[in-house]
Coordinates of C-alpha atoms in Angstrom, one line a residue:
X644 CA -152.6 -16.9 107.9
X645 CA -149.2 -19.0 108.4
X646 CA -147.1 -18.2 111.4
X647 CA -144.2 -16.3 108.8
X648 CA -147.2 -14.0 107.7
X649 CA -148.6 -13.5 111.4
X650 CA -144.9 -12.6 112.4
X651 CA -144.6 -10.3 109.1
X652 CA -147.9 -8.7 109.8
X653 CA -146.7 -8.4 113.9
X654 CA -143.7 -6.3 113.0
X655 CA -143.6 -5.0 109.5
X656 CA -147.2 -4.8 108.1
X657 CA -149.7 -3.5 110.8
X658 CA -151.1 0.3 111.7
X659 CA -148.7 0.3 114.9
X660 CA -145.5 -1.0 113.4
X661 CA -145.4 0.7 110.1
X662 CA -145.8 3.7 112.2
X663 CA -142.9 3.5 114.5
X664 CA -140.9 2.2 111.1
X665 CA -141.7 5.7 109.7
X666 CA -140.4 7.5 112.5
X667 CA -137.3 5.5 112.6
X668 CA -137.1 6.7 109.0
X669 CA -137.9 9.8 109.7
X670 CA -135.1 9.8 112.6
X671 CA -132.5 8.2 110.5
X672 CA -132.8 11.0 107.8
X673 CA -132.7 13.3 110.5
X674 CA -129.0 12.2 111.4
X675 CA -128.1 11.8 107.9
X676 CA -128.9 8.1 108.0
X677 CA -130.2 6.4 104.0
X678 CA -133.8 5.7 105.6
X679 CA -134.9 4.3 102.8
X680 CA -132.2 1.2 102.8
X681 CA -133.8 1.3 106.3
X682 CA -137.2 0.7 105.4
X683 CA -136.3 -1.8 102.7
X684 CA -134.5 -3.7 104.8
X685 CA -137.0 -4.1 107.0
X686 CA -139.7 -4.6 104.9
X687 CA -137.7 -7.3 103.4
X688 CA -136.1 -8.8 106.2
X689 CA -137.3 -12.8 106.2
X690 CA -139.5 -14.2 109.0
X691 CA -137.2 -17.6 108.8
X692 CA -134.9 -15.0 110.2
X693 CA -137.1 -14.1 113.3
X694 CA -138.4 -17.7 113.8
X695 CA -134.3 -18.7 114.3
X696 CA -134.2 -15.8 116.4
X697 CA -137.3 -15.9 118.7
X698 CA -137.6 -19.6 119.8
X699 CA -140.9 -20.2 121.2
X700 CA -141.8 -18.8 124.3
X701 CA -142.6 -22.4 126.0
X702 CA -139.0 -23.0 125.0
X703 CA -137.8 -19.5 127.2
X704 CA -139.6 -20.5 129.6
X705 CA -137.3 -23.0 131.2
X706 CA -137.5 -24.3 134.6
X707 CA -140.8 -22.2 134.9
X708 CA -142.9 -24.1 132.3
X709 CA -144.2 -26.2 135.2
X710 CA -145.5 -23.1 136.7
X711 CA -147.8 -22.8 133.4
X712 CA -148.4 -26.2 133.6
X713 CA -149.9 -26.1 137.3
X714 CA -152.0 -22.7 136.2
X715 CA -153.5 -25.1 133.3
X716 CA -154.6 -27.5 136.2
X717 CA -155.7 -25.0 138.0
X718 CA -158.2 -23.4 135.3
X719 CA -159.4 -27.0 134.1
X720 CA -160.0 -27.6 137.9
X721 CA -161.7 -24.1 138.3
X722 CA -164.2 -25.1 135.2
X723 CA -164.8 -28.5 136.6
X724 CA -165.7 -27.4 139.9
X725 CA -167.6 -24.3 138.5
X726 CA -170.1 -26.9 136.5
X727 CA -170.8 -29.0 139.7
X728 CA -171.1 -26.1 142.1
X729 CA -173.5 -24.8 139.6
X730 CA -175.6 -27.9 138.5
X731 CA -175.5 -30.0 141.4
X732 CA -173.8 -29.1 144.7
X733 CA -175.5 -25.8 145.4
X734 CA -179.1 -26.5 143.5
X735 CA -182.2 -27.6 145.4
X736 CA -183.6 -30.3 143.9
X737 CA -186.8 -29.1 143.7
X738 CA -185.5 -26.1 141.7
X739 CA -185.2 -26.6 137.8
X740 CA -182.4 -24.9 136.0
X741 CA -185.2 -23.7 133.7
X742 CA -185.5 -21.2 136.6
X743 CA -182.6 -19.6 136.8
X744 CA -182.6 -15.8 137.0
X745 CA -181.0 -14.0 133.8
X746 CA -179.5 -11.6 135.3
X747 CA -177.2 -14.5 137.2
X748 CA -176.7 -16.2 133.8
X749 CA -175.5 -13.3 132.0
X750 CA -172.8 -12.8 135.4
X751 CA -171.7 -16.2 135.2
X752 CA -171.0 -15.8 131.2
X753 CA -169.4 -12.4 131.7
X754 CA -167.2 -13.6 134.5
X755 CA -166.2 -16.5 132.2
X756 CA -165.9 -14.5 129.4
X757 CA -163.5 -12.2 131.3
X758 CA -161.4 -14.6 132.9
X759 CA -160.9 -16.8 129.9
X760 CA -160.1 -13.3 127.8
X761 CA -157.3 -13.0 129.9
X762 CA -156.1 -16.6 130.1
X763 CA -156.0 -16.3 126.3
X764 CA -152.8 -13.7 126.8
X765 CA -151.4 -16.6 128.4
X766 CA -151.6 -18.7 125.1
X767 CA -148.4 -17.8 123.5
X768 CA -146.7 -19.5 126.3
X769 CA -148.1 -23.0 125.8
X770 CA -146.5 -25.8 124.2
X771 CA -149.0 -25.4 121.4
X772 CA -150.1 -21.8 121.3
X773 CA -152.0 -22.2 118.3
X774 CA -153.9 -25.2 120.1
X775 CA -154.7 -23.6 123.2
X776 CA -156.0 -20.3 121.1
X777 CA -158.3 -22.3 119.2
X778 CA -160.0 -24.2 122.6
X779 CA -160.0 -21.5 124.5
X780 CA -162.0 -19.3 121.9
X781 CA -164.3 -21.9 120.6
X782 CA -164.8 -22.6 124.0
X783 CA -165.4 -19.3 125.1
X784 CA -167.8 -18.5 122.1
X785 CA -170.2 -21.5 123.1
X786 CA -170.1 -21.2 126.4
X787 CA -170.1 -17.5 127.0
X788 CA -172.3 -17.0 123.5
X789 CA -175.2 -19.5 124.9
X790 CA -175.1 -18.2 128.3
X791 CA -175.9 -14.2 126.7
X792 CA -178.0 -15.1 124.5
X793 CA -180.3 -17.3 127.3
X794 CA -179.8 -14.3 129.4
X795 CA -180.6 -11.9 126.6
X796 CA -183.9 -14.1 125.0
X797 CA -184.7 -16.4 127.7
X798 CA -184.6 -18.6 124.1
X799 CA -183.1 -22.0 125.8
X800 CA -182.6 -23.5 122.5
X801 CA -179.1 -23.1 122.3
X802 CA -178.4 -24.5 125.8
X803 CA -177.3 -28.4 125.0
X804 CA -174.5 -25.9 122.9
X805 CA -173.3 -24.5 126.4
X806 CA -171.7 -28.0 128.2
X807 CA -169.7 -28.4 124.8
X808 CA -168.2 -24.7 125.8
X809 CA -167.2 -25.9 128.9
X810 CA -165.3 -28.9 127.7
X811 CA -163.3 -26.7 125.5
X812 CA -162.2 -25.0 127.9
X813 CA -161.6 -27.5 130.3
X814 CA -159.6 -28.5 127.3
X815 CA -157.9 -25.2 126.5
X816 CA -156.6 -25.3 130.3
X817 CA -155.5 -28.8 129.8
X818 CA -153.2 -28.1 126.8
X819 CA -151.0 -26.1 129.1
X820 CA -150.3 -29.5 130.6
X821 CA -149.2 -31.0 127.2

């Protein structure tokens, strides 16, 4: 889906919109408004239109876009630190991470999963939304996705998935930098 169908879909085409178009309709008929020219209007207004209207958010942003730019170091720093406290910092050596409870497994994936849910809201404001979205899903999905379904099976197969995860994130939190 190109970003002029995205932006059609956005405010024309979906469940939510067509709705609150109806009752606009609705409304205008009400005050003796044409609702249909309304509608059609609407329904054919041009997403070249919006684009030249809405710039992209990184653009709004302004002085503030290094604010989003330390909150991408921040999160690639946050994953970094994460994997070492994890593998090798806090681990005896004796202990093998073949070990490691479930239960913690499935709260480290959930906790990423959560966090990185909510980072993805932050997407739009990157210089690259599109970009961002894509690492920070992928990411999420092998990362989070290993880590449940260890915690789930106990099958480690899918583990040598799980460091790929976290360098797509690391990477997702970087191209807030760029």
């Amino acid at each position: 889906m190109g970003l002029n169908e995205a932006m059609n879909y956005v405010l024309f085409n979906n469940p939510v919109s067509s709705t609150m178009w109806s009752m606009a309709s609705h409304g205008a008929k009400a005050v003796g408004l044409k609702p249909k020219a309304i509608a059609q209007n609407a329904a054919t207004h041009s997403s070249a239109a919006v684009q030249q209207a809405l710039p992209p958010l990184w653009k709004l942003l302004g002085h503030n876009r290094h604010i989003i730019r330390l909150a991408g170091l921040s999160g690639a720093v946050a994953v970094i630190l994460g994997a070492y406290g994890a593998h090798y910092h806090f681990i005896p050596k004796e202990e093998d991470m073949q070990d490691r409870d479930p239960r913690q497994i499935f709260e480290v994936a959930n906790r990423y999963h959560f966090i990185h849910s909510l980072a993805l809201m932050g997407a739009p404001l990157a210089r690259r939304p599109l970009l961002t979205t894509i690492l920070m899903t992928a990411g999420t999905a092998l990362f989070c996705g290993t880590c449940y379904y260890v915690a789930f099976t106990n099958d480690r197969s899918v583990v040598p998935l799980t460091p790929m995860g976290g360098l797509l994130l690391i990477f997702a939190w970087l191209s807030f930098i760029i």
